[in-house]
């Protein structure tokens, strides 16, 4: 597949899931800044209060009326994302988009969850959020009658854990690996339909938090990341990761279906 670049200044339907961490908020703001006049952004998250915070941030920072902002609250399983998307597209059925972007961020799981779920019920919920939710949303996005013949870009915000093990994190790493293969398959299957796919690892975030296990023991990122080399790399701020992703899309170029890690190059 040939390398490609994206002009993001087009009339776009954007779906962004996972804004409950600082990276998600930065992604929402910087992507919306670049979209063309007449664009529509749907921001999804489980936390209603943080959704309102992001909506207020976008309204304050986006000085023009270029982008219409809609929000939708995900359920506990994150299984209703495609329903929320269909509802918004139905309401906007007379709008004509030049491109659609679906951007899957992990929200709190990316920075505040360092340990495996403890019970089988928690395991099932975790897999539904991490795997079923984004896959179901992506499938409906691909098949939507309102987005027929519209150029599409899917971005899977992931981490190097899909190839590097995390101590106490076998389920997390497995879900990331499965997601990675789903998006690789999407790139291969949909390449003739104007669909591009990128999996982006934003690096070890400065916001990764220490937490306690069920016995009250403190667990730090340093305790669970098996790679000493990775721990020696600089921690990344959300805006750095966001600008790097945008730079890859707009300037550096990418190959659809491939994984790109922030640490692959420090060019911004």
CSV table of C-alpha atoms in Angstrom, one decimal:
chain,number,residue,atom,x,y,z
A,1,UNK,CA,0.0,0.0,0.0
A,2,UNK,CA,1.2,3.5,-0.8
A,3,UNK,CA,1.9,6.1,1.9
A,4,UNK,CA,-0.7,8.8,2.1
A,5,UNK,CA,-1.3,12.2,3.7
A,6,UNK,CA,-4.6,13.7,4.9
A,7,UNK,CA,-5.9,17.3,4.4
A,8,UNK,CA,-8.1,17.5,7.5
A,9,UNK,CA,-9.7,20.8,6.5
A,10,UNK,CA,-12.7,19.1,4.9
A,11,UNK,CA,-16.4,19.0,5.8
A,12,UNK,CA,-16.2,16.0,8.1
A,13,UNK,CA,-18.3,13.8,10.3
A,14,UNK,CA,-16.0,13.0,13.3
A,15,UNK,CA,-16.7,10.4,16.0
A,16,UNK,CA,-14.4,10.5,19.0
A,17,UNK,CA,-14.9,7.9,21.8
A,18,UNK,CA,-13.0,8.2,25.1
A,19,UNK,CA,-12.6,11.8,26.3
A,20,UNK,CA,-12.4,11.1,30.1
A,21,UNK,CA,-8.6,11.5,30.1
A,22,UNK,CA,-6.5,14.5,29.1
A,23,UNK,CA,-5.4,12.9,25.8
A,24,UNK,CA,-9.0,12.5,24.7
A,25,UNK,CA,-9.7,16.1,25.5
A,26,UNK,CA,-6.6,17.2,23.5
A,27,UNK,CA,-7.6,15.0,20.6
A,28,UNK,CA,-11.1,16.5,20.5
A,29,UNK,CA,-9.9,20.1,20.5
A,30,UNK,CA,-7.0,19.8,18.0
A,31,UNK,CA,-9.0,17.7,15.5
A,32,UNK,CA,-12.0,20.0,15.7
A,33,UNK,CA,-9.7,23.0,15.1
A,34,UNK,CA,-8.7,21.5,11.7
A,35,UNK,CA,-12.1,20.4,10.3
A,36,UNK,CA,-13.7,22.3,7.5
A,37,UNK,CA,-16.8,24.5,7.7
A,38,UNK,CA,-20.0,22.5,8.0
A,39,UNK,CA,-18.4,19.7,10.0
A,40,UNK,CA,-20.1,17.7,12.7
A,41,UNK,CA,-18.3,16.1,15.7
A,42,UNK,CA,-19.9,13.5,18.0
A,43,UNK,CA,-18.0,13.1,21.3
A,44,UNK,CA,-18.7,9.9,23.2
A,45,UNK,CA,-17.8,8.9,26.8
A,46,UNK,CA,-19.2,7.0,29.7
A,47,UNK,CA,-18.7,10.0,32.2
A,48,UNK,CA,-21.4,12.6,31.6
A,49,UNK,CA,-19.7,15.3,33.7
A,50,UNK,CA,-16.5,15.0,31.7
A,51,UNK,CA,-18.5,15.0,28.4
A,52,UNK,CA,-19.9,18.4,29.5
A,53,UNK,CA,-16.5,19.6,30.4
A,54,UNK,CA,-15.1,18.7,26.9
A,55,UNK,CA,-18.2,20.3,25.2
A,56,UNK,CA,-17.6,23.5,27.2
A,57,UNK,CA,-13.9,23.5,26.3
A,58,UNK,CA,-14.7,23.1,22.6
A,59,UNK,CA,-17.2,25.9,22.6
A,60,UNK,CA,-14.8,28.2,24.3
A,61,UNK,CA,-11.8,27.4,22.2
A,62,UNK,CA,-13.5,27.1,18.8
A,63,UNK,CA,-14.1,30.7,18.0
A,64,UNK,CA,-16.1,30.2,14.8
A,65,UNK,CA,-19.2,28.1,14.1
A,66,UNK,CA,-17.2,25.8,11.8
A,67,UNK,CA,-18.0,22.6,13.7
A,68,UNK,CA,-21.3,21.5,15.3
A,69,UNK,CA,-20.5,19.7,18.6
A,70,UNK,CA,-22.8,16.8,19.8
A,71,UNK,CA,-22.2,14.5,22.8
A,72,UNK,CA,-23.4,11.1,23.6
A,73,UNK,CA,-23.2,9.1,26.9
A,74,UNK,CA,-21.9,5.5,26.5
A,75,UNK,CA,-23.5,2.8,28.7
A,76,UNK,CA,-21.5,0.6,31.1
A,77,UNK,CA,-20.5,-1.8,28.3
A,78,UNK,CA,-19.9,0.9,25.7
A,79,UNK,CA,-22.2,-1.1,23.5
A,80,UNK,CA,-24.5,1.8,22.5
A,81,UNK,CA,-22.0,3.9,20.6
A,82,UNK,CA,-23.3,2.9,17.2
A,83,UNK,CA,-26.9,3.7,18.3
A,84,UNK,CA,-25.8,7.2,19.4
A,85,UNK,CA,-24.0,7.7,16.1
A,86,UNK,CA,-27.0,6.5,14.0
A,87,UNK,CA,-29.2,8.9,15.9
A,88,UNK,CA,-27.0,11.9,15.2
A,89,UNK,CA,-26.6,10.9,11.5
A,90,UNK,CA,-30.4,10.6,11.2
A,91,UNK,CA,-30.7,14.1,12.5
A,92,UNK,CA,-28.0,15.3,10.1
A,93,UNK,CA,-29.2,13.3,7.1
A,94,UNK,CA,-29.3,16.4,4.9
A,95,UNK,CA,-25.7,17.3,5.6
A,96,UNK,CA,-23.2,16.3,2.9
A,97,UNK,CA,-19.8,15.3,4.2
A,98,UNK,CA,-16.5,15.0,2.3
A,99,UNK,CA,-14.9,12.7,4.9
A,100,UNK,CA,-15.7,10.8,8.1
A,101,UNK,CA,-13.2,10.0,10.9
A,102,UNK,CA,-13.7,7.6,13.7
A,103,UNK,CA,-11.2,8.0,16.5
A,104,UNK,CA,-11.1,5.4,19.3
A,105,UNK,CA,-9.4,6.6,22.5
A,106,UNK,CA,-9.4,4.5,25.7
A,107,UNK,CA,-10.4,7.2,28.2
A,108,UNK,CA,-9.6,6.4,31.8
A,109,UNK,CA,-8.4,2.9,31.0
A,110,UNK,CA,-5.3,4.3,29.3
A,111,UNK,CA,-4.0,6.2,32.3
A,112,UNK,CA,-5.8,5.0,35.5
A,113,UNK,CA,-6.1,1.2,35.2
A,114,UNK,CA,-2.9,-0.7,35.8
A,115,UNK,CA,-4.2,-4.0,37.2
A,116,UNK,CA,-6.2,-6.9,35.8
A,117,UNK,CA,-9.9,-7.1,36.6
A,118,UNK,CA,-10.4,-9.4,39.6
A,119,UNK,CA,-13.6,-11.3,38.9
A,120,UNK,CA,-15.1,-13.0,35.8
A,121,UNK,CA,-17.9,-10.4,35.7
A,122,UNK,CA,-15.3,-7.6,35.6
A,123,UNK,CA,-13.3,-9.5,32.9
A,124,UNK,CA,-16.4,-9.7,30.7
A,125,UNK,CA,-17.2,-6.0,31.2
A,126,UNK,CA,-13.6,-5.1,30.4
A,127,UNK,CA,-13.5,-7.0,27.2
A,128,UNK,CA,-16.8,-5.5,26.1
A,129,UNK,CA,-15.4,-2.0,26.6
A,130,UNK,CA,-12.0,-2.6,25.1
A,131,UNK,CA,-13.0,-4.9,22.2
A,132,UNK,CA,-16.7,-5.2,21.5
A,133,UNK,CA,-17.5,-1.5,21.9
A,134,UNK,CA,-15.0,-0.1,19.4
A,135,UNK,CA,-15.6,-3.0,16.9
A,136,UNK,CA,-19.4,-2.6,17.0
A,137,UNK,CA,-19.1,1.2,16.5
A,138,UNK,CA,-16.6,0.8,13.6
A,139,UNK,CA,-18.7,-1.8,11.8
A,140,UNK,CA,-21.8,0.4,11.9
A,141,UNK,CA,-19.7,3.4,10.8
A,142,UNK,CA,-18.5,1.4,7.8
A,143,UNK,CA,-22.0,0.3,6.9
A,144,UNK,CA,-23.9,3.5,7.5
A,145,UNK,CA,-26.1,4.5,4.7
A,146,UNK,CA,-25.6,8.1,5.6
A,147,UNK,CA,-21.8,7.8,4.9
A,148,UNK,CA,-22.0,5.9,1.6
A,149,UNK,CA,-19.3,7.0,-0.9
A,150,UNK,CA,-17.7,9.2,1.8
A,151,UNK,CA,-13.9,8.9,2.3
A,152,UNK,CA,-13.2,7.4,5.7
A,153,UNK,CA,-10.3,7.4,8.2
A,154,UNK,CA,-10.3,5.1,11.3
A,155,UNK,CA,-7.7,5.8,14.0
A,156,UNK,CA,-7.1,3.3,16.8
A,157,UNK,CA,-5.3,5.0,19.7
A,158,UNK,CA,-3.6,2.1,21.4
A,159,UNK,CA,-0.2,1.4,23.0
A,160,UNK,CA,2.9,-0.6,22.5
A,161,UNK,CA,1.4,-3.1,24.9
A,162,UNK,CA,0.0,-4.9,21.9
A,163,UNK,CA,3.6,-6.2,21.3
A,164,UNK,CA,5.2,-5.6,24.8
A,165,UNK,CA,3.9,-7.5,27.8
A,166,UNK,CA,2.6,-5.6,30.9
A,167,UNK,CA,3.0,-7.3,34.2
A,168,UNK,CA,-0.5,-8.1,35.7
A,169,UNK,CA,-2.0,-7.1,32.4
A,170,UNK,CA,-2.4,-10.1,30.2
A,171,UNK,CA,-6.1,-9.3,29.5
A,172,UNK,CA,-5.3,-5.7,28.6
A,173,UNK,CA,-2.5,-6.7,26.3
A,174,UNK,CA,-4.7,-9.4,24.6
A,175,UNK,CA,-7.5,-6.9,24.0
A,176,UNK,CA,-5.0,-4.5,22.4
A,177,UNK,CA,-3.6,-7.2,20.2
A,178,UNK,CA,-7.1,-8.2,19.1
A,179,UNK,CA,-8.1,-4.6,18.4
A,180,UNK,CA,-4.9,-4.2,16.3
A,181,UNK,CA,-5.7,-7.2,14.2
A,182,UNK,CA,-9.3,-6.0,13.7
A,183,UNK,CA,-8.0,-2.6,12.3
A,184,UNK,CA,-5.4,-4.3,10.2
A,185,UNK,CA,-8.1,-6.5,8.7
A,186,UNK,CA,-10.3,-3.4,8.1
A,187,UNK,CA,-7.5,-1.7,6.2
A,188,UNK,CA,-7.1,-4.7,3.9
A,189,UNK,CA,-10.8,-5.4,3.4
A,190,UNK,CA,-11.9,-1.8,2.9
A,191,UNK,CA,-9.0,-0.3,0.9
A,192,UNK,CA,-10.9,-0.2,-2.3
A,193,UNK,CA,-13.8,1.6,-0.6
A,194,UNK,CA,-11.8,4.7,0.3
A,195,UNK,CA,-11.1,3.7,3.9
A,196,UNK,CA,-7.8,4.4,5.6
A,197,UNK,CA,-6.7,3.0,8.9
A,198,UNK,CA,-4.0,3.9,11.4
A,199,UNK,CA,-3.1,2.5,14.8
A,200,UNK,CA,-1.2,5.1,16.9
A,201,UNK,CA,0.6,4.5,20.2
A,202,UNK,CA,0.9,7.9,22.0
A,203,UNK,CA,3.8,6.8,24.3
A,204,UNK,CA,4.1,6.5,28.1
A,205,UNK,CA,1.8,9.3,29.2
A,206,UNK,CA,2.7,11.8,32.0
A,207,UNK,CA,-0.8,11.2,33.3
A,208,UNK,CA,-0.3,7.5,34.1
A,209,UNK,CA,-1.4,7.3,37.8
A,210,UNK,CA,-0.3,5.2,40.7
A,211,UNK,CA,-3.2,3.1,42.1
A,212,UNK,CA,-3.8,0.5,44.8
A,213,UNK,CA,-4.6,-3.2,44.4
A,214,UNK,CA,-7.2,-5.0,46.3
A,215,UNK,CA,-4.9,-5.4,49.3
A,216,UNK,CA,-4.0,-1.7,49.4
A,217,UNK,CA,-0.6,-2.1,47.9
A,218,UNK,CA,0.5,0.8,45.7
A,219,UNK,CA,1.1,-0.1,42.1
A,220,UNK,CA,3.1,2.3,39.9
A,221,UNK,CA,3.8,2.2,36.1
A,222,UNK,CA,7.4,1.3,36.9
A,223,UNK,CA,6.1,-1.9,38.7
A,224,UNK,CA,4.1,-3.2,35.7
A,225,UNK,CA,6.0,-2.2,32.6
A,226,UNK,CA,8.5,-5.0,31.8
A,227,UNK,CA,10.7,-3.0,29.4
A,228,UNK,CA,13.4,-1.0,31.2
A,229,UNK,CA,14.2,0.7,27.9
A,230,UNK,CA,10.6,2.0,27.6
A,231,UNK,CA,10.7,3.4,31.1
A,232,UNK,CA,13.8,5.4,30.3
A,233,UNK,CA,12.1,7.2,27.4
A,234,UNK,CA,10.5,10.6,28.2
A,235,UNK,CA,7.0,10.8,29.5
A,236,UNK,CA,4.6,12.4,27.0
A,237,UNK,CA,2.1,15.2,27.5
A,238,UNK,CA,-1.3,14.9,25.8
A,239,UNK,CA,-0.8,17.8,23.5
A,240,UNK,CA,2.6,16.3,22.3
A,241,UNK,CA,0.9,13.0,21.5
A,242,UNK,CA,-2.0,14.8,19.7
A,243,UNK,CA,0.3,17.0,17.6
A,244,UNK,CA,2.4,14.0,16.7
A,245,UNK,CA,-0.6,12.1,15.4
A,246,UNK,CA,-1.8,15.1,13.4
A,247,UNK,CA,1.7,15.5,12.0
A,248,UNK,CA,1.7,11.9,10.8
A,249,UNK,CA,-1.6,12.3,9.2
A,250,UNK,CA,-1.0,15.7,7.5
A,251,UNK,CA,2.8,15.9,6.9
A,252,UNK,CA,4.9,12.7,7.5
A,253,UNK,CA,2.4,10.3,5.8
A,254,UNK,CA,1.4,6.8,6.8
A,255,UNK,CA,0.6,3.4,5.3
A,256,UNK,CA,-3.0,2.3,6.0
A,257,UNK,CA,-3.2,-0.6,8.4
A,258,UNK,CA,0.2,0.0,10.0
A,259,UNK,CA,1.1,0.8,13.6
A,260,UNK,CA,3.0,3.9,14.5
A,261,UNK,CA,4.5,4.6,17.9
A,262,UNK,CA,5.2,8.1,19.2
A,263,UNK,CA,8.8,7.0,20.0
A,264,UNK,CA,9.4,5.9,16.4
A,265,UNK,CA,10.6,9.4,15.8
A,266,UNK,CA,10.5,12.7,17.7
A,267,UNK,CA,9.7,14.9,14.8
A,268,UNK,CA,6.8,17.2,15.5
